[in-house]
Coordinates of C-alpha atoms in Angstrom, one line a residue:
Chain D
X1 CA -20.6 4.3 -15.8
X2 CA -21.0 5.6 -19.5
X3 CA -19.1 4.1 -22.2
X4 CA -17.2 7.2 -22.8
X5 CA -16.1 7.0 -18.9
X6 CA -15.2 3.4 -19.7
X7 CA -13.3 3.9 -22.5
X8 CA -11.2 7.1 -20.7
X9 CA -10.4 5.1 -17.5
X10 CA -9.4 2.1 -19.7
X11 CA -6.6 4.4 -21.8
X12 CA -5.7 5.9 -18.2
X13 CA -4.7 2.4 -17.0
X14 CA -3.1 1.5 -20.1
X15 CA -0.5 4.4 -20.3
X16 CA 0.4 4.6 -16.6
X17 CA 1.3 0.5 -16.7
X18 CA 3.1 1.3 -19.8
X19 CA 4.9 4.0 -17.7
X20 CA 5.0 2.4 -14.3
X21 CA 6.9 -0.2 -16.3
X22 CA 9.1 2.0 -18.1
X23 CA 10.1 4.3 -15.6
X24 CA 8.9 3.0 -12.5
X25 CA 6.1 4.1 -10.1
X26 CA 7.3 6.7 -8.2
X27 CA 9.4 8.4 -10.9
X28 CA 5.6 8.6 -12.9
X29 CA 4.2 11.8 -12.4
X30 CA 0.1 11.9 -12.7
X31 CA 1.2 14.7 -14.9
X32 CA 3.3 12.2 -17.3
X33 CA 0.3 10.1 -17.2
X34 CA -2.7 12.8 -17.7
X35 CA -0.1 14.0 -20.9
X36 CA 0.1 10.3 -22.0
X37 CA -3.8 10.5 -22.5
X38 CA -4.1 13.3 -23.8
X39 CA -6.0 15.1 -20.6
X40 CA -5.0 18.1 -18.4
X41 CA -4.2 17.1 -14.7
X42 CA -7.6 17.8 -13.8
X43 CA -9.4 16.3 -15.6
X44 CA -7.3 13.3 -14.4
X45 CA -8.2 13.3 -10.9
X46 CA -12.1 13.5 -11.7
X47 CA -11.3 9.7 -12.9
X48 CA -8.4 8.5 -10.5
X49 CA -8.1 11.0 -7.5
X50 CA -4.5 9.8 -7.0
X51 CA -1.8 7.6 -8.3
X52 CA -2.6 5.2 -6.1
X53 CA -5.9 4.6 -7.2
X54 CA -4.6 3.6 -10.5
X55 CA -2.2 1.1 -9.2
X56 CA -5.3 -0.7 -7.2
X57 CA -7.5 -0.8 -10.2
X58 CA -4.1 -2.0 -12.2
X59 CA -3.2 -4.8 -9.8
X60 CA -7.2 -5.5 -8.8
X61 CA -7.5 -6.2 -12.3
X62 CA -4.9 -9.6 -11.9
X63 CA -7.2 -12.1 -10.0
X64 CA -10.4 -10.1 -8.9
X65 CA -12.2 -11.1 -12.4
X66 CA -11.8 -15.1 -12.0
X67 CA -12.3 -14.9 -7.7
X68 CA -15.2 -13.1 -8.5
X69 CA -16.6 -16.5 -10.4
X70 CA -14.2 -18.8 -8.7
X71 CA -16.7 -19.8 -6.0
X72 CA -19.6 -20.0 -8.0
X73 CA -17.5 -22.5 -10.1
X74 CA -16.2 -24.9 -7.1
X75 CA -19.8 -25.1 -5.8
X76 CA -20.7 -26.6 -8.9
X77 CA -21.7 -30.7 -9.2
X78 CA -18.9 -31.6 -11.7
X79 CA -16.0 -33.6 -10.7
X80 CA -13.4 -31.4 -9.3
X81 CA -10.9 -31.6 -12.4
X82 CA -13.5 -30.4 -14.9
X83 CA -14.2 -27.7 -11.7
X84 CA -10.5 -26.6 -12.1
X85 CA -10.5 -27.1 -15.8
X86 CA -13.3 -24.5 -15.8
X87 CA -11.4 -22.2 -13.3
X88 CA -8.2 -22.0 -14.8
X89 CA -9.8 -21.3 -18.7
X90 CA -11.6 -18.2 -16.5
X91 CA -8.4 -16.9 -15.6
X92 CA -6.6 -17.2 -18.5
X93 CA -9.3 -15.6 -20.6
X94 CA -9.7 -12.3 -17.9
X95 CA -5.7 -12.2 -17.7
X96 CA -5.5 -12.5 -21.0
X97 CA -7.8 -10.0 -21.7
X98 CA -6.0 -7.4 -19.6
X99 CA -5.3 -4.2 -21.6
X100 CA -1.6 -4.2 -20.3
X101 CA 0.9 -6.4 -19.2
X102 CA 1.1 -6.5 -15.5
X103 CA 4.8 -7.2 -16.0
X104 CA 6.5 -4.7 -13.6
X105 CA 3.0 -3.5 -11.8
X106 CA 3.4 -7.1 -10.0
X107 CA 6.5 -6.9 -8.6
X108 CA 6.6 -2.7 -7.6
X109 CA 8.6 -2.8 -4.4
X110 CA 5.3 -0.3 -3.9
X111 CA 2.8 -2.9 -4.6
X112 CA 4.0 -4.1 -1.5
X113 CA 2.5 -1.7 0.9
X114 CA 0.1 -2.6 3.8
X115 CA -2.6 -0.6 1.6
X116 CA -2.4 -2.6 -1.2
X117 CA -2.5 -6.0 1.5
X118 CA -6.7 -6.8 -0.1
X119 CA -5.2 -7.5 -3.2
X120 CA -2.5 -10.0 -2.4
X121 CA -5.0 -11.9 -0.1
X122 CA -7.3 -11.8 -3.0
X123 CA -4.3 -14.0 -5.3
X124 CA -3.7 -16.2 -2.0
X125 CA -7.5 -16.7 -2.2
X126 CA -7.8 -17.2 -6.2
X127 CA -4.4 -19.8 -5.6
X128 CA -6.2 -21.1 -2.7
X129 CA -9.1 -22.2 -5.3
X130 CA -6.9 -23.8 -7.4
X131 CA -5.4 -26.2 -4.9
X132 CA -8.6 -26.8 -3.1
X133 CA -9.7 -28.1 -6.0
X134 CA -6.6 -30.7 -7.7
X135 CA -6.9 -32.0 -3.8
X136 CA -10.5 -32.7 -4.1
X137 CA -9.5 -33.8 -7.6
X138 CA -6.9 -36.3 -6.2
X139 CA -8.9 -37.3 -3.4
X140 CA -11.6 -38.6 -5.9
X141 CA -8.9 -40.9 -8.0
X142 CA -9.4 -38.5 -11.0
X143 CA -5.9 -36.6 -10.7
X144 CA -2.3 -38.6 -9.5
X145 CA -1.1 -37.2 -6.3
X146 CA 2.2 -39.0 -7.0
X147 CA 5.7 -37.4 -5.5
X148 CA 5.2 -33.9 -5.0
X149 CA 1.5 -33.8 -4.6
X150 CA -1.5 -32.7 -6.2
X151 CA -1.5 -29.5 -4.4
X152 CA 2.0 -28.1 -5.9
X153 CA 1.3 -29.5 -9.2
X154 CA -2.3 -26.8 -9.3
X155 CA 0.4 -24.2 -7.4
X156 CA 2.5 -24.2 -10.6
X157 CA -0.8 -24.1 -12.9
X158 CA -1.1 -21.3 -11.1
X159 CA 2.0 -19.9 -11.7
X160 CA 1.7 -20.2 -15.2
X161 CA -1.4 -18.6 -15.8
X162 CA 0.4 -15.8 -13.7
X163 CA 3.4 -16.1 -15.5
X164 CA 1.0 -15.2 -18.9
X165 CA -0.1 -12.2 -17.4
X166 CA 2.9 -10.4 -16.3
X167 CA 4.7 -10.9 -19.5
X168 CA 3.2 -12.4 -22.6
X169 CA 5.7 -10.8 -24.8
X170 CA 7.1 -14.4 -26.2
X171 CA 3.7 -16.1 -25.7
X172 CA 2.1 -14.3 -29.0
X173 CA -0.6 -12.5 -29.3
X174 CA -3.3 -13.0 -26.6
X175 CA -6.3 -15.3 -28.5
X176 CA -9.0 -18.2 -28.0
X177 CA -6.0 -20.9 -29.3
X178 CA -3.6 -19.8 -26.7
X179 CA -6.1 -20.1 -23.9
X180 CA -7.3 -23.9 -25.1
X181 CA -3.8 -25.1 -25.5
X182 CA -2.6 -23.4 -22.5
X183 CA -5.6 -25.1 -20.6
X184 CA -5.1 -28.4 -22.5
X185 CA -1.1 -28.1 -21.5
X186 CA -1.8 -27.2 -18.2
X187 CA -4.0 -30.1 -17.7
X188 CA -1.2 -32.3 -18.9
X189 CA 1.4 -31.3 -16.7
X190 CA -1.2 -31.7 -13.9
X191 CA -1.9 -35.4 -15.1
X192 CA -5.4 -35.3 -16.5
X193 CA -6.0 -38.9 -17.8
X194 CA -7.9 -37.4 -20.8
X195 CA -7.6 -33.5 -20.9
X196 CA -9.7 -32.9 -24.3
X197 CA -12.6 -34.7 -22.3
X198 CA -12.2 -32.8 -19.1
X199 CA -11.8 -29.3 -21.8
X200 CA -15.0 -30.0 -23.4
X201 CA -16.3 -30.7 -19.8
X202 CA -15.3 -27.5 -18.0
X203 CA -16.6 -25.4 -21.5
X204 CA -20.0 -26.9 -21.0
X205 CA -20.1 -26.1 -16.9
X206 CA -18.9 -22.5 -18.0
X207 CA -21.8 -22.6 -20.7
X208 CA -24.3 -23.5 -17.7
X209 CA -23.1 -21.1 -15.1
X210 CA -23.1 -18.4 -17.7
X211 CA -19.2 -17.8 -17.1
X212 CA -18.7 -15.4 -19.5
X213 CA -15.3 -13.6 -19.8
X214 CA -16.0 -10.6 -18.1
X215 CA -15.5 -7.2 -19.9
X216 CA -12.1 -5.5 -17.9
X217 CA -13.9 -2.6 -17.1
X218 CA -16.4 -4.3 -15.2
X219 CA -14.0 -5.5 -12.4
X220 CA -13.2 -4.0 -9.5
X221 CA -14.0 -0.4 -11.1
Chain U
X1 CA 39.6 -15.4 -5.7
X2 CA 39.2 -16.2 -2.5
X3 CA 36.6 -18.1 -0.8
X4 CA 36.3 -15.4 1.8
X5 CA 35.9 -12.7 -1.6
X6 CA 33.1 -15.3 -2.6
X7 CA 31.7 -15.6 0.6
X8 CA 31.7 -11.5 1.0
X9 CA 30.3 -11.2 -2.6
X10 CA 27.5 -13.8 -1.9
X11 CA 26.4 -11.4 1.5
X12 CA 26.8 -8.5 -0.8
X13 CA 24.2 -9.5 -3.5
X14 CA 22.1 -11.2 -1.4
X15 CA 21.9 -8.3 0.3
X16 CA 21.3 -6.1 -2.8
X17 CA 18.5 -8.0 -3.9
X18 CA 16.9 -8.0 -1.1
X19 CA 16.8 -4.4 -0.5
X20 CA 16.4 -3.3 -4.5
X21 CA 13.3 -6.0 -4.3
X22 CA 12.0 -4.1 -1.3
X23 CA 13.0 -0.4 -1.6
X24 CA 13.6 -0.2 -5.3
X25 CA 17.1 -0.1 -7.2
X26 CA 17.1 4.0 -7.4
X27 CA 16.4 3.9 -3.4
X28 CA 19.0 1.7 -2.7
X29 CA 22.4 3.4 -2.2
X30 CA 25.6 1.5 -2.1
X31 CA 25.7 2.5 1.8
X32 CA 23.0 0.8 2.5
X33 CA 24.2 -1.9 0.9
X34 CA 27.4 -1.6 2.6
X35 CA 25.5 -1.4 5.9
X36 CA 23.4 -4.3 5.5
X37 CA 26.1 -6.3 5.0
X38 CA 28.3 -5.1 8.1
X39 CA 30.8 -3.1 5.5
X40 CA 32.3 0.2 5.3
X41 CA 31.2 1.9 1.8
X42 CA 35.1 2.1 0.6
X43 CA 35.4 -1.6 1.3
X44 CA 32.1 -2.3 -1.0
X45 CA 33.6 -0.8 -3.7
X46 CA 36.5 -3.1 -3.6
X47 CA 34.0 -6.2 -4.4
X48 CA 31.9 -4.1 -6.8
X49 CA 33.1 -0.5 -8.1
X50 CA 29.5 0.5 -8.2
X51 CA 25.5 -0.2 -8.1
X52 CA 25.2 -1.1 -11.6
X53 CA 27.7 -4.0 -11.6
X54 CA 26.0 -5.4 -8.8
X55 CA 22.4 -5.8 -10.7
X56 CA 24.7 -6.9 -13.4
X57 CA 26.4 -9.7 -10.9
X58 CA 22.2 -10.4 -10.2
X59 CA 20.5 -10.6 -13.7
X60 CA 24.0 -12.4 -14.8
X61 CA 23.1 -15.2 -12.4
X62 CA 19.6 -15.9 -14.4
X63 CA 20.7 -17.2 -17.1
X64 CA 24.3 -17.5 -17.6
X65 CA 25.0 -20.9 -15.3
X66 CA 22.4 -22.6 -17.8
X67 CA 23.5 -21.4 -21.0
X68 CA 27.3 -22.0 -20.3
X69 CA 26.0 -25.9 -20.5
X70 CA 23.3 -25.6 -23.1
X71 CA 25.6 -26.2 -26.5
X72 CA 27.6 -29.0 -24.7
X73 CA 24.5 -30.6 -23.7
X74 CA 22.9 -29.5 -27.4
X75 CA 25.9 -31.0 -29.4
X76 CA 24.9 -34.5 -27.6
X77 CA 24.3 -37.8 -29.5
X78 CA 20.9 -38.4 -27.5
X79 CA 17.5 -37.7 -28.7
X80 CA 16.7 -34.3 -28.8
X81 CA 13.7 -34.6 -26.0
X82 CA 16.7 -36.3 -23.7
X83 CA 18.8 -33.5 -24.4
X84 CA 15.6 -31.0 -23.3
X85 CA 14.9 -32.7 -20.2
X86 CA 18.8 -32.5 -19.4
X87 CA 18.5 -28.8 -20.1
X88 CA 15.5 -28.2 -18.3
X89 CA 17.4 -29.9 -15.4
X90 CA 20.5 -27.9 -15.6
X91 CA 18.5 -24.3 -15.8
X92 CA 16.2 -25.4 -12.9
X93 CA 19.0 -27.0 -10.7
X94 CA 21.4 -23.2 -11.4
X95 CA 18.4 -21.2 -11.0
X96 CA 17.2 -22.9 -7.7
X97 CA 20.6 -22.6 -6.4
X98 CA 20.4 -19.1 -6.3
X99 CA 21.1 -17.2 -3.2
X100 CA 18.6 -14.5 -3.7
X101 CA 14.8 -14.3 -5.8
X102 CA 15.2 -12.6 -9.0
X103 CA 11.8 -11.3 -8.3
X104 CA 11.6 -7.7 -8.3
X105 CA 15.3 -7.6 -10.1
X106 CA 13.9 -9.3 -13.4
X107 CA 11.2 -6.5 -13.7
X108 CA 13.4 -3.5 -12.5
X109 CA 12.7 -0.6 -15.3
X110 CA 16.6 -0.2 -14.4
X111 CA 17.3 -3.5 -15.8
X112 CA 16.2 -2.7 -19.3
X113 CA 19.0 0.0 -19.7
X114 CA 21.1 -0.4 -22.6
X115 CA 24.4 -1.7 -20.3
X116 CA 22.1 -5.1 -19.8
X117 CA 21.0 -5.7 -22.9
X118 CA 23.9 -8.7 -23.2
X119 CA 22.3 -9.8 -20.4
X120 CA 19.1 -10.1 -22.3
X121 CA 20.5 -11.2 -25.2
X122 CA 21.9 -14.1 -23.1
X123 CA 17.9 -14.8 -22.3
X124 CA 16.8 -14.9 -25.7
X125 CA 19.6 -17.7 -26.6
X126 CA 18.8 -19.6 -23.3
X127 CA 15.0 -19.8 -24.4
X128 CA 16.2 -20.3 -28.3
X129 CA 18.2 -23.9 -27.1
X130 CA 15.0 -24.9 -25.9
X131 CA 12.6 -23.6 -28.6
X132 CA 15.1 -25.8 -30.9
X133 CA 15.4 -28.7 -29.1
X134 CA 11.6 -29.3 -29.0
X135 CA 11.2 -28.5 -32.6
X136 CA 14.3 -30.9 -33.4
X137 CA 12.0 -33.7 -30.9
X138 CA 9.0 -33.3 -32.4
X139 CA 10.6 -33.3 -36.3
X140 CA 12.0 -36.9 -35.2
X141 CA 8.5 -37.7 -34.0
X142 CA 9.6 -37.5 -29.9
X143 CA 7.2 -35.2 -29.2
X144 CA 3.6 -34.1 -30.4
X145 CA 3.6 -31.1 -32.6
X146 CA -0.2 -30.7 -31.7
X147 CA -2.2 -27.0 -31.8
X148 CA -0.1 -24.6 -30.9
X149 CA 2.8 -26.4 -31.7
X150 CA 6.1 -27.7 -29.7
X151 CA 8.1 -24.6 -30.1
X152 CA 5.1 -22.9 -27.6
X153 CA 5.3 -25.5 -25.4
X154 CA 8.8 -25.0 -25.2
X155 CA 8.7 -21.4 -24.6
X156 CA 5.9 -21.9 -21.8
X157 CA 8.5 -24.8 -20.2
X158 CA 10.9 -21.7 -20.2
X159 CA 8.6 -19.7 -18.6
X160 CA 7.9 -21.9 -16.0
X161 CA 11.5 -22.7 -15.1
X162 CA 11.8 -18.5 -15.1
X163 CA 8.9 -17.8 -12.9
X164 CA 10.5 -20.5 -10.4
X165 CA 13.3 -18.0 -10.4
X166 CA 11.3 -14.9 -10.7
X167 CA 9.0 -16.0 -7.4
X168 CA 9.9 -19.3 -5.2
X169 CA 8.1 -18.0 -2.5
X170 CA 4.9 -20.6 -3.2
X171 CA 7.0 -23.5 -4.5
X172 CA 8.9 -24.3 -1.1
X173 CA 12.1 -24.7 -0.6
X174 CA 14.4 -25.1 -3.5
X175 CA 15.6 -29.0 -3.0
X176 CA 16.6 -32.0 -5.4
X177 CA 13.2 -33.7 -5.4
X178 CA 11.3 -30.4 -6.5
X179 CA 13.7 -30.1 -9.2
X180 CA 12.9 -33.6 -10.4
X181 CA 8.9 -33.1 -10.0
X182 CA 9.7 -30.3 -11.9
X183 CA 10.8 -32.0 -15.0
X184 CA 8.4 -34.4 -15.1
X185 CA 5.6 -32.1 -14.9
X186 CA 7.5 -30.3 -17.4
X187 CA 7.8 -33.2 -20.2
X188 CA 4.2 -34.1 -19.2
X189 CA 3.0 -30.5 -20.6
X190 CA 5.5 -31.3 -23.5
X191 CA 3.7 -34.2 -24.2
X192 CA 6.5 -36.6 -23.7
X193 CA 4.8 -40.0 -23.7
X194 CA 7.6 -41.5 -21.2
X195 CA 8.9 -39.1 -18.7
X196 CA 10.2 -41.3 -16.4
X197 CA 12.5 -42.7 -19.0
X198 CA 13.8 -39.7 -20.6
X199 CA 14.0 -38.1 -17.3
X200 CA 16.3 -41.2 -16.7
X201 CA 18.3 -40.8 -19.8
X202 CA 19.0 -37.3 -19.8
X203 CA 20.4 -38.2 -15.7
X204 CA 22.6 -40.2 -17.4
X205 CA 23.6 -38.0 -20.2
X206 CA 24.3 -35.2 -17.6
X207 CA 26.6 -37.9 -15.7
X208 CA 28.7 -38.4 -18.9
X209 CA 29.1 -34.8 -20.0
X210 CA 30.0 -34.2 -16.2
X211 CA 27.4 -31.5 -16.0
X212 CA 27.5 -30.5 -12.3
X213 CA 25.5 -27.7 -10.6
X214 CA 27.8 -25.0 -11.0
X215 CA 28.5 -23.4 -7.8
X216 CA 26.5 -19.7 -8.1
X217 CA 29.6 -18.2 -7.5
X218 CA 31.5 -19.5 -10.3
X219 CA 29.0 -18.4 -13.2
X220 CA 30.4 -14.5 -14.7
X221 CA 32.1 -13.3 -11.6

């Protein structure tokens, strides 16, 4: 895929989830959106044959990037904490690195459908990770699985990264600061004994592993 | 009013919800609504004269219950983290205590008419009593005003609360002990050092301001 392709696709995405926001999915012609970038309706379809196709890539983009190095991650020797340490600084870099705020995109009563069933299983799979791994943590004596448990403390870790994603407006601009103190803040609420320990940790398994945030475009595309 | 009006109101926005979260608000006619709820159409617009003041009635519900309390509790003697926590307690308990998700609703391109934007405003002062309570705790040296500072932590405990709200589906069911994990996870990621104690004392400061989970009903019918 050339850069120019990249870099068409990637303004394609960004103007129909500014529209599918705005004015809602089925009202958004591929028309509105082909005008949007700038490109007649032909030319369109050449990247995205149908509207459809954008919403997959669109929603795809929400949890494919960190599944894709979610297991590679949990096989890993470190204790499980630094594991979901490492994990949830993944996510929050790909989601936060999304070129559009999946906002609305996430809860279309279209998003819904049985086509676009892959993608939800992929989240249940990404959130899947996440508990897996604050049980294991727990298990080990290196996380409190006091009242509630360990398991829907790293559920609402989840949600949070999540909650970044679909609306960042009051979170400030997306940056390297955010994602550490939303990591370090996260690893608080989930009762790490010694986050900035289990941060430097998870930095130096993602250093190993060669986790590097992965470019957008190279999800799912 | 009644409590057979409330109890026909409450069938008539859970109703709503359900079906603009599934088909869409602009899909949803008030027949259907009528239908779903074992009404005639003309009898529908007896409890709400049209659509609109029925996603009014549903976004209302968000934030309303909460802020109602929030300058009572705000105006308290206590320690500003105490006075948090008893916020934090109050906007969970209302917003748990709803008899629909917000969901879909909260991300409607509908909803971001110009007829709601009191209802947003009504957002922005919710999340302001708890930016200002955190920086008022961490000026008195309650909480740590580390990287990133206490007013973001705040306003990432206000998102948490919200995407309870937004999406209860993973957290279980909506019951007083998940309400109190809740908090405490909460004033963990705030970086209170006792949570258990001011989780105690903001119980007790709810007690005396007679702070009661107002009934859904009750909040700007």
């Amino acid at each position: 895929v050339s850069d120019h392709t990249r870099a068409v696709r990637r303004r394609i995405v960004t103007e129909a989830a500014r529209l599918f926001t705005s004015a809602g999915y089925a009202a958004t012609s591929t028309r509105a959106i082909a005008s949007a970038v700038g490109l007649r309706q032909s030319s369109l379809y050449y990247y995205f044959p149908t509207k459809e196709c954008i919403l997959v890539r669109l929603l795809g983009s929400a949890w494919r990037p960190a599944l894709e190095q979610a297991a590679t991650i949990a096989a890993a020797p470190e204790p499980a904490d630094v594991r979901l340490a490492a994990l949830l600084l993944t996510d929050l870099e790909a989601l936060l690195a999304l070129p559009f705020e999946l906002g609305a995109l996430y809860y279309l009563p279209e998003a819904r459908a049985p086509q676009f069933a892959d993608l939800w299983r992929d989240r249940d799979r990404l959130r899947a990770h996440y508990v897996d791994l604050a049980c294991e943590a727990a298990a080990a004596g290196r996380l409190p699985d006091g009242p509630g448990g360990a398991a829907s403390a790293a559920d609402l870790v989840f949600r949070i990264t999540e909650s970044l994603a679909v609306s960042r407006g009051d979170a400030g601009p997306p940056d390297a600061e955010l994602v550490d103190v939303t990591v370090a803040r996260c690893l608080a609420l989930l009762g790490v004994a010694d986050p900035a320990a289990v941060q430097a940790a998870a930095a130096r398994l993602r250093h190993r592993l060669g986790v590097a945030p992965g470019a957008w475009d190279d999800a799912g595309a």
